[in-house]
Amino acid sequence: MSLFLFAYFLIVLAYLAATGLSLFGALRRRPGLRRAAVRVAFGGFLLHTLLLGHFFATETIVEWSTGVYLKMLSWCVLAVSFLLWHRLRWDFLSLTVSPVALLLFASSINHAQGTVQMPKALHGLFFTLHIGVLFASIALLAVACGAGLLFVHQERKIKTKARLAGFLQDMPGLAALDRVNHWAVCLGFPLFTLGMLTGFVFARLTWGKVLSADPKEFMSLAIWALFAWLFYGRLFLDWRGKRPAKLAMLLFALAVVSIAGVNFFLQSHHGLMERP
């Protein structure tokens, strides 16, 4: 087993252990296990960071495997969740974020061979402005999605006057979960908009036009429009509760479909099916 394969194994093992510890700790109502899940996930995150750092230091950005994009997205999801955990100390984040990070990172191993081309003149700028801010915004959507799932489930329990049993008794209240959604949307939408604008600039410089008959562009515009509606509702219409929670869940699902479906299975400037 090579050193890199061993590192992959350790990262997957850490994220899997964190998922198991957070789930078991929630079901058994043991805060110590949930805190341990955060620490184990952070250990995997540090190794994940070293792995990506080594790649960026030694590999060209002209031709990346699609697995690298999934590793970056997994890293961004964890980075955002750790920032929130450090500020708010909400252990419940590990219950929703660790499985997402595990699935993204494990999927990246299966897509290690395909490559996506990028113009040589746009290496650093493309990564920093376009990929970086888009992945950060999707990571915020992942956090909002997890909080939305808990919000919808708890609200249903409360409306039916069912007793909150097990780990639900230890979860933040509806107002706290709604604040997670508000924070993630208000920060995530400007980042997504910046990612879209830089994408248009690069498309104009690379392919000679801002928009083309590319499924990725249509999907991204649809996500942006829905994201803008949610952002406007939260900021100016004082949306609260179930509506923004469900919209955040839908947006994250569409973002995953865009990455996993369009990038890997359709002919696009952004995906594996592109032909020279």
mmCIF file of C-alpha atoms in Angstrom:
data_model
loop_
_atom_site.group_PDB
_atom_site.id
_atom_site.type_symbol
_atom_site.label_atom_id
_atom_site.label_comp_id
_atom_site.label_asym_id
_atom_site.label_seq_id
_atom_site.Cartn_x
_atom_site.Cartn_y
_atom_site.Cartn_z
ATOM 1 C CA MET A 1 0.000 0.000 0.000
ATOM 2 C CA SER A 2 1.436 3.370 -1.041
ATOM 3 C CA LEU A 3 1.655 6.316 1.323
ATOM 4 C CA PHE A 4 -1.146 8.128 -0.486
ATOM 5 C CA LEU A 5 -3.469 5.129 -0.385
ATOM 6 C CA PHE A 6 -2.734 4.794 3.319
ATOM 7 C CA ALA A 7 -3.590 8.483 3.800
ATOM 8 C CA TYR A 8 -6.862 7.974 1.889
ATOM 9 C CA PHE A 9 -7.657 5.009 4.107
ATOM 10 C CA LEU A 10 -6.993 6.992 7.291
ATOM 11 C CA ILE A 11 -9.150 9.921 6.139
ATOM 12 C CA VAL A 12 -12.076 7.677 5.195
ATOM 13 C CA LEU A 13 -11.669 5.811 8.488
ATOM 14 C CA ALA A 14 -11.676 9.091 10.455
ATOM 15 C CA TYR A 15 -14.809 10.402 8.720
ATOM 16 C CA LEU A 16 -16.518 7.022 9.094
ATOM 17 C CA ALA A 17 -15.618 6.897 12.810
ATOM 18 C CA ALA A 18 -16.845 10.472 13.276
ATOM 19 C CA THR A 19 -20.147 9.584 11.613
ATOM 20 C CA GLY A 20 -20.555 6.518 13.818
ATOM 21 C CA LEU A 21 -19.606 8.343 17.020
ATOM 22 C CA SER A 22 -21.925 11.279 16.318
ATOM 23 C CA LEU A 23 -24.837 8.963 15.487
ATOM 24 C CA PHE A 24 -24.265 6.677 18.483
ATOM 25 C CA GLY A 25 -23.694 9.647 20.777
ATOM 26 C CA ALA A 26 -26.933 11.240 19.595
ATOM 27 C CA LEU A 27 -28.994 8.065 19.940
ATOM 28 C CA ARG A 28 -27.554 7.276 23.382
ATOM 29 C CA ARG A 29 -27.609 10.956 24.423
ATOM 30 C CA ARG A 30 -23.924 11.040 25.312
ATOM 31 C CA PRO A 31 -22.426 14.490 24.717
ATOM 32 C CA GLY A 32 -18.920 13.135 25.245
ATOM 33 C CA LEU A 33 -19.244 10.888 22.197
ATOM 34 C CA ARG A 34 -20.509 13.780 20.083
ATOM 35 C CA ARG A 35 -17.534 15.881 21.151
ATOM 36 C CA ALA A 36 -15.240 12.949 20.364
ATOM 37 C CA ALA A 37 -16.826 12.776 16.890
ATOM 38 C CA VAL A 38 -15.855 16.404 16.277
ATOM 39 C CA ARG A 39 -12.266 15.724 17.359
ATOM 40 C CA VAL A 40 -11.957 12.597 15.195
ATOM 41 C CA ALA A 41 -13.412 14.449 12.189
ATOM 42 C CA PHE A 42 -10.945 17.277 12.803
ATOM 43 C CA GLY A 43 -8.051 14.792 12.784
ATOM 44 C CA GLY A 44 -9.215 13.501 9.401
ATOM 45 C CA PHE A 45 -9.657 17.091 8.241
ATOM 46 C CA LEU A 46 -6.025 17.919 9.112
ATOM 47 C CA LEU A 47 -4.767 14.928 7.122
ATOM 48 C CA HIS A 48 -7.160 15.893 4.315
ATOM 49 C CA THR A 49 -5.646 19.402 4.340
ATOM 50 C CA LEU A 50 -2.110 18.014 4.100
ATOM 51 C CA LEU A 51 -3.141 15.793 1.182
ATOM 52 C CA LEU A 52 -4.636 18.708 -0.758
ATOM 53 C CA GLY A 53 -1.687 20.943 0.132
ATOM 54 C CA HIS A 54 0.755 18.388 -1.254
ATOM 55 C CA PHE A 55 -1.290 18.112 -4.448
ATOM 56 C CA PHE A 56 -1.402 21.877 -5.030
ATOM 57 C CA ALA A 57 2.335 22.156 -4.356
ATOM 58 C CA THR A 58 3.370 19.379 -6.738
ATOM 59 C CA GLU A 59 0.736 19.074 -9.474
ATOM 60 C CA THR A 60 -0.260 21.336 -12.341
ATOM 61 C CA ILE A 61 -3.676 22.973 -12.222
ATOM 62 C CA VAL A 62 -4.098 22.654 -15.967
ATOM 63 C CA GLU A 63 -5.479 19.143 -15.814
ATOM 64 C CA TRP A 64 -7.138 17.921 -12.622
ATOM 65 C CA SER A 65 -8.901 14.667 -11.939
ATOM 66 C CA THR A 66 -12.543 15.166 -11.057
ATOM 67 C CA GLY A 67 -11.768 13.414 -7.779
ATOM 68 C CA VAL A 68 -9.806 16.504 -6.738
ATOM 69 C CA TYR A 69 -12.949 18.635 -7.024
ATOM 70 C CA LEU A 70 -14.845 16.260 -4.759
ATOM 71 C CA LYS A 71 -11.984 16.286 -2.243
ATOM 72 C CA MET A 72 -12.025 20.088 -2.289
ATOM 73 C CA LEU A 73 -15.791 20.203 -1.795
ATOM 74 C CA SER A 74 -15.565 17.729 1.084
ATOM 75 C CA TRP A 75 -12.833 19.884 2.656
ATOM 76 C CA CYS A 76 -14.914 23.061 2.282
ATOM 77 C CA VAL A 77 -17.961 21.445 3.928
ATOM 78 C CA LEU A 78 -15.844 20.471 6.932
ATOM 79 C CA ALA A 79 -14.050 23.826 7.112
ATOM 80 C CA VAL A 80 -17.347 25.723 7.308
ATOM 81 C CA SER A 81 -18.755 23.324 9.907
ATOM 82 C CA PHE A 82 -15.643 23.630 12.091
ATOM 83 C CA LEU A 83 -15.855 27.425 11.960
ATOM 84 C CA LEU A 84 -19.460 27.213 13.120
ATOM 85 C CA TRP A 85 -18.618 24.678 15.801
ATOM 86 C CA HIS A 86 -15.775 26.837 17.098
ATOM 87 C CA ARG A 87 -18.075 29.856 17.327
ATOM 88 C CA LEU A 88 -21.317 28.256 18.478
ATOM 89 C CA ARG A 89 -20.231 24.896 19.968
ATOM 90 C CA TRP A 90 -23.072 23.035 18.282
ATOM 91 C CA ASP A 91 -22.130 19.351 18.385
ATOM 92 C CA PHE A 92 -25.162 18.458 16.267
ATOM 93 C CA LEU A 93 -23.295 19.692 13.170
ATOM 94 C CA SER A 94 -21.182 16.526 13.194
ATOM 95 C CA LEU A 95 -24.371 14.478 12.841
ATOM 96 C CA THR A 96 -25.151 16.039 9.467
ATOM 97 C CA VAL A 97 -21.754 17.159 8.164
ATOM 98 C CA SER A 98 -19.619 14.052 8.817
ATOM 99 C CA PRO A 99 -21.736 11.760 6.566
ATOM 100 C CA VAL A 100 -21.657 14.355 3.759
ATOM 101 C CA ALA A 101 -17.868 14.706 4.024
ATOM 102 C CA LEU A 102 -17.499 10.916 4.084
ATOM 103 C CA LEU A 103 -19.616 10.402 0.958
ATOM 104 C CA LEU A 104 -17.888 13.180 -0.998
ATOM 105 C CA PHE A 105 -14.380 12.044 -0.090
ATOM 106 C CA ALA A 106 -15.122 8.351 -0.714
ATOM 107 C CA SER A 107 -16.687 9.238 -4.082
ATOM 108 C CA SER A 108 -13.560 11.196 -5.027
ATOM 109 C CA ILE A 109 -11.529 7.982 -4.963
ATOM 110 C CA ASN A 110 -13.755 6.473 -7.663
ATOM 111 C CA HIS A 111 -13.231 9.521 -9.903
ATOM 112 C CA ALA A 112 -9.470 9.736 -9.634
ATOM 113 C CA GLN A 113 -8.742 9.068 -13.304
ATOM 114 C CA GLY A 114 -10.973 11.412 -15.308
ATOM 115 C CA THR A 115 -9.647 14.902 -15.977
ATOM 116 C CA VAL A 116 -11.040 18.367 -16.582
ATOM 117 C CA GLN A 117 -9.027 20.849 -18.652
ATOM 118 C CA MET A 118 -8.436 24.493 -17.696
ATOM 119 C CA PRO A 119 -6.755 27.318 -19.626
ATOM 120 C CA LYS A 120 -3.110 27.760 -18.634
ATOM 121 C CA ALA A 121 -3.453 31.536 -18.327
ATOM 122 C CA LEU A 122 -6.133 31.258 -15.664
ATOM 123 C CA HIS A 123 -4.610 28.818 -13.172
ATOM 124 C CA GLY A 124 -4.476 30.717 -9.895
ATOM 125 C CA LEU A 125 -7.289 33.172 -10.577
ATOM 126 C CA PHE A 126 -9.663 30.470 -11.745
ATOM 127 C CA PHE A 127 -9.129 28.374 -8.645
ATOM 128 C CA THR A 128 -9.162 31.222 -6.127
ATOM 129 C CA LEU A 129 -12.194 33.149 -7.357
ATOM 130 C CA HIS A 130 -14.345 30.669 -9.226
ATOM 131 C CA ILE A 131 -13.877 27.227 -7.691
ATOM 132 C CA GLY A 132 -13.048 28.482 -4.197
ATOM 133 C CA VAL A 133 -16.071 30.738 -3.643
ATOM 134 C CA LEU A 134 -18.492 28.326 -5.313
ATOM 135 C CA PHE A 135 -17.382 25.458 -3.097
ATOM 136 C CA ALA A 136 -17.566 27.674 -0.011
ATOM 137 C CA SER A 137 -21.146 28.627 -0.893
ATOM 138 C CA ILE A 138 -22.124 24.989 -1.473
ATOM 139 C CA ALA A 139 -20.526 24.072 1.853
ATOM 140 C CA LEU A 140 -22.724 26.688 3.544
ATOM 141 C CA LEU A 141 -25.728 25.177 1.776
ATOM 142 C CA ALA A 142 -24.762 21.764 3.166
ATOM 143 C CA VAL A 143 -24.847 23.180 6.701
ATOM 144 C CA ALA A 144 -28.178 24.917 5.992
ATOM 145 C CA CYS A 145 -29.537 21.664 4.580
ATOM 146 C CA GLY A 146 -28.592 19.719 7.715
ATOM 147 C CA ALA A 147 -30.165 22.343 9.951
ATOM 148 C CA GLY A 148 -33.235 22.374 7.687
ATOM 149 C CA LEU A 149 -33.703 18.626 7.992
ATOM 150 C CA LEU A 150 -33.644 18.872 11.789
ATOM 151 C CA PHE A 151 -35.949 21.909 11.727
ATOM 152 C CA VAL A 152 -38.606 20.207 9.589
ATOM 153 C CA HIS A 153 -38.473 17.035 11.687
ATOM 154 C CA GLN A 154 -38.687 18.852 15.019
ATOM 155 C CA GLU A 155 -41.446 21.167 13.850
ATOM 156 C CA ARG A 156 -43.525 18.187 12.723
ATOM 157 C CA LYS A 157 -43.056 16.583 16.124
ATOM 158 C CA ILE A 158 -44.102 19.768 17.904
ATOM 159 C CA LYS A 159 -47.176 20.354 15.710
ATOM 160 C CA THR A 160 -48.407 16.800 16.249
ATOM 161 C CA LYS A 161 -47.648 17.168 19.972
ATOM 162 C CA ALA A 162 -45.444 14.116 19.814
ATOM 163 C CA ARG A 163 -42.860 13.734 22.546
ATOM 164 C CA LEU A 164 -39.317 14.654 21.549
ATOM 165 C CA ALA A 165 -37.460 11.466 22.376
ATOM 166 C CA GLY A 166 -33.823 10.461 22.243
ATOM 167 C CA PHE A 167 -31.299 12.762 20.636
ATOM 168 C CA LEU A 168 -33.969 15.308 19.595
ATOM 169 C CA GLN A 169 -34.124 16.447 23.211
ATOM 170 C CA ASP A 170 -30.485 17.547 22.957
ATOM 171 C CA MET A 171 -30.790 19.356 19.632
ATOM 172 C CA PRO A 172 -30.927 23.174 19.406
ATOM 173 C CA GLY A 173 -34.384 24.723 19.340
ATOM 174 C CA LEU A 174 -36.234 25.775 16.206
ATOM 175 C CA ALA A 175 -35.058 29.386 16.540
ATOM 176 C CA ALA A 176 -31.406 28.312 16.704
ATOM 177 C CA LEU A 177 -31.761 26.043 13.662
ATOM 178 C CA ASP A 178 -33.462 28.883 11.784
ATOM 179 C CA ARG A 179 -30.509 31.170 12.610
ATOM 180 C CA VAL A 180 -28.151 28.617 11.052
ATOM 181 C CA ASN A 181 -30.206 28.787 7.866
ATOM 182 C CA HIS A 182 -30.237 32.594 7.923
ATOM 183 C CA TRP A 183 -26.469 32.848 8.463
ATOM 184 C CA ALA A 184 -25.650 30.277 5.767
ATOM 185 C CA VAL A 185 -27.976 31.829 3.162
ATOM 186 C CA CYS A 186 -26.934 35.440 3.766
ATOM 187 C CA LEU A 187 -23.259 34.560 3.430
ATOM 188 C CA GLY A 188 -23.599 31.806 0.825
ATOM 189 C CA PHE A 189 -25.575 33.716 -1.815
ATOM 190 C CA PRO A 190 -23.035 36.543 -2.322
ATOM 191 C CA LEU A 191 -20.289 33.920 -2.610
ATOM 192 C CA PHE A 192 -22.302 31.934 -5.156
ATOM 193 C CA THR A 193 -22.974 35.140 -7.112
ATOM 194 C CA LEU A 194 -19.259 35.983 -7.137
ATOM 195 C CA GLY A 195 -18.508 32.462 -8.370
ATOM 196 C CA MET A 196 -21.048 32.847 -11.173
ATOM 197 C CA LEU A 197 -19.664 36.244 -12.247
ATOM 198 C CA THR A 198 -16.084 34.990 -12.388
ATOM 199 C CA GLY A 199 -17.330 31.987 -14.357
ATOM 200 C CA PHE A 200 -18.889 34.293 -16.945
ATOM 201 C CA VAL A 201 -15.643 36.274 -17.231
ATOM 202 C CA PHE A 202 -13.588 33.121 -17.732
ATOM 203 C CA ALA A 203 -16.092 31.780 -20.276
ATOM 204 C CA ARG A 204 -15.763 34.982 -22.283
ATOM 205 C CA LEU A 205 -11.960 34.818 -22.182
ATOM 206 C CA THR A 206 -11.773 31.090 -22.891
ATOM 207 C CA TRP A 207 -14.610 30.283 -25.306
ATOM 208 C CA GLY A 208 -15.315 33.767 -26.682
ATOM 209 C CA LYS A 209 -18.842 34.098 -25.243
ATOM 210 C CA VAL A 210 -20.430 34.415 -21.832
ATOM 211 C CA LEU A 211 -23.156 31.803 -22.333
ATOM 212 C CA SER A 212 -23.273 28.763 -24.569
ATOM 213 C CA ALA A 213 -25.470 25.697 -24.913
ATOM 214 C CA ASP A 214 -23.864 24.117 -21.869
ATOM 215 C CA PRO A 215 -26.024 22.141 -19.393
ATOM 216 C CA LYS A 216 -23.804 23.226 -16.510
ATOM 217 C CA GLU A 217 -24.547 26.884 -17.210
ATOM 218 C CA PHE A 218 -28.303 26.319 -17.343
ATOM 219 C CA MET A 219 -28.200 24.326 -14.113
ATOM 220 C CA SER A 220 -26.075 26.961 -12.379
ATOM 221 C CA LEU A 221 -28.412 29.770 -13.494
ATOM 222 C CA ALA A 222 -31.417 27.841 -12.170
ATOM 223 C CA ILE A 223 -29.667 27.306 -8.813
ATOM 224 C CA TRP A 224 -28.675 30.985 -8.687
ATOM 225 C CA ALA A 225 -32.252 32.138 -9.362
ATOM 226 C CA LEU A 226 -33.644 29.906 -6.597
ATOM 227 C CA PHE A 227 -30.835 30.977 -4.278
ATOM 228 C CA ALA A 228 -31.608 34.658 -5.035
ATOM 229 C CA TRP A 229 -35.275 34.073 -4.211
ATOM 230 C CA LEU A 230 -34.338 32.485 -0.886
ATOM 231 C CA PHE A 231 -31.834 35.269 -0.119
ATOM 232 C CA TYR A 232 -34.406 37.970 -0.893
ATOM 233 C CA GLY A 233 -37.039 36.230 1.197
ATOM 234 C CA ARG A 234 -34.764 35.863 4.205
ATOM 235 C CA LEU A 235 -33.298 39.357 4.051
ATOM 236 C CA PHE A 236 -36.239 41.497 2.920
ATOM 237 C CA LEU A 237 -39.436 39.472 3.472
ATOM 238 C CA ASP A 238 -38.443 38.141 6.904
ATOM 239 C CA TRP A 239 -38.936 34.507 5.887
ATOM 240 C CA ARG A 240 -38.542 32.141 8.811
ATOM 241 C CA GLY A 241 -39.148 28.527 9.619
ATOM 242 C CA LYS A 242 -40.093 25.722 7.282
ATOM 243 C CA ARG A 243 -40.106 27.537 3.921
ATOM 244 C CA PRO A 244 -36.427 28.614 3.946
ATOM 245 C CA ALA A 245 -35.474 25.279 5.535
ATOM 246 C CA LYS A 246 -37.040 23.316 2.663
ATOM 247 C CA LEU A 247 -35.626 25.675 0.035
ATOM 248 C CA ALA A 248 -32.117 25.234 1.460
ATOM 249 C CA MET A 249 -32.557 21.453 1.284
ATOM 250 C CA LEU A 250 -33.696 21.711 -2.343
ATOM 251 C CA LEU A 251 -30.799 24.003 -3.269
ATOM 252 C CA PHE A 252 -28.202 21.670 -1.797
ATOM 253 C CA ALA A 253 -29.776 18.692 -3.596
ATOM 254 C CA LEU A 254 -29.636 20.607 -6.901
ATOM 255 C CA ALA A 255 -25.998 21.558 -6.264
ATOM 256 C CA VAL A 256 -25.105 17.898 -5.686
ATOM 257 C CA VAL A 257 -26.961 16.895 -8.866
ATOM 258 C CA SER A 258 -25.078 19.607 -10.758
ATOM 259 C CA ILE A 259 -21.713 18.345 -9.529
ATOM 260 C CA ALA A 260 -22.349 14.599 -9.668
ATOM 261 C CA GLY A 261 -24.590 14.562 -12.736
ATOM 262 C CA VAL A 262 -23.628 17.379 -15.081
ATOM 263 C CA ASN A 263 -19.901 17.340 -14.397
ATOM 264 C CA PHE A 264 -19.479 13.592 -14.745
ATOM 265 C CA PHE A 265 -22.134 12.341 -17.175
ATOM 266 C CA LEU A 266 -23.122 15.111 -19.605
ATOM 267 C CA GLN A 267 -21.121 16.754 -22.358
ATOM 268 C CA SER A 268 -20.049 20.073 -20.905
ATOM 269 C CA HIS A 269 -17.155 22.523 -20.699
ATOM 270 C CA HIS A 270 -16.985 21.562 -17.040
ATOM 271 C CA GLY A 271 -17.088 17.792 -17.152
ATOM 272 C CA LEU A 272 -15.608 14.490 -18.199
ATOM 273 C CA MET A 273 -17.656 14.256 -21.368
ATOM 274 C CA GLU A 274 -16.058 17.285 -22.983
ATOM 275 C CA ARG A 275 -14.261 16.496 -26.205
ATOM 276 C CA PRO A 276 -11.434 18.519 -27.759
#
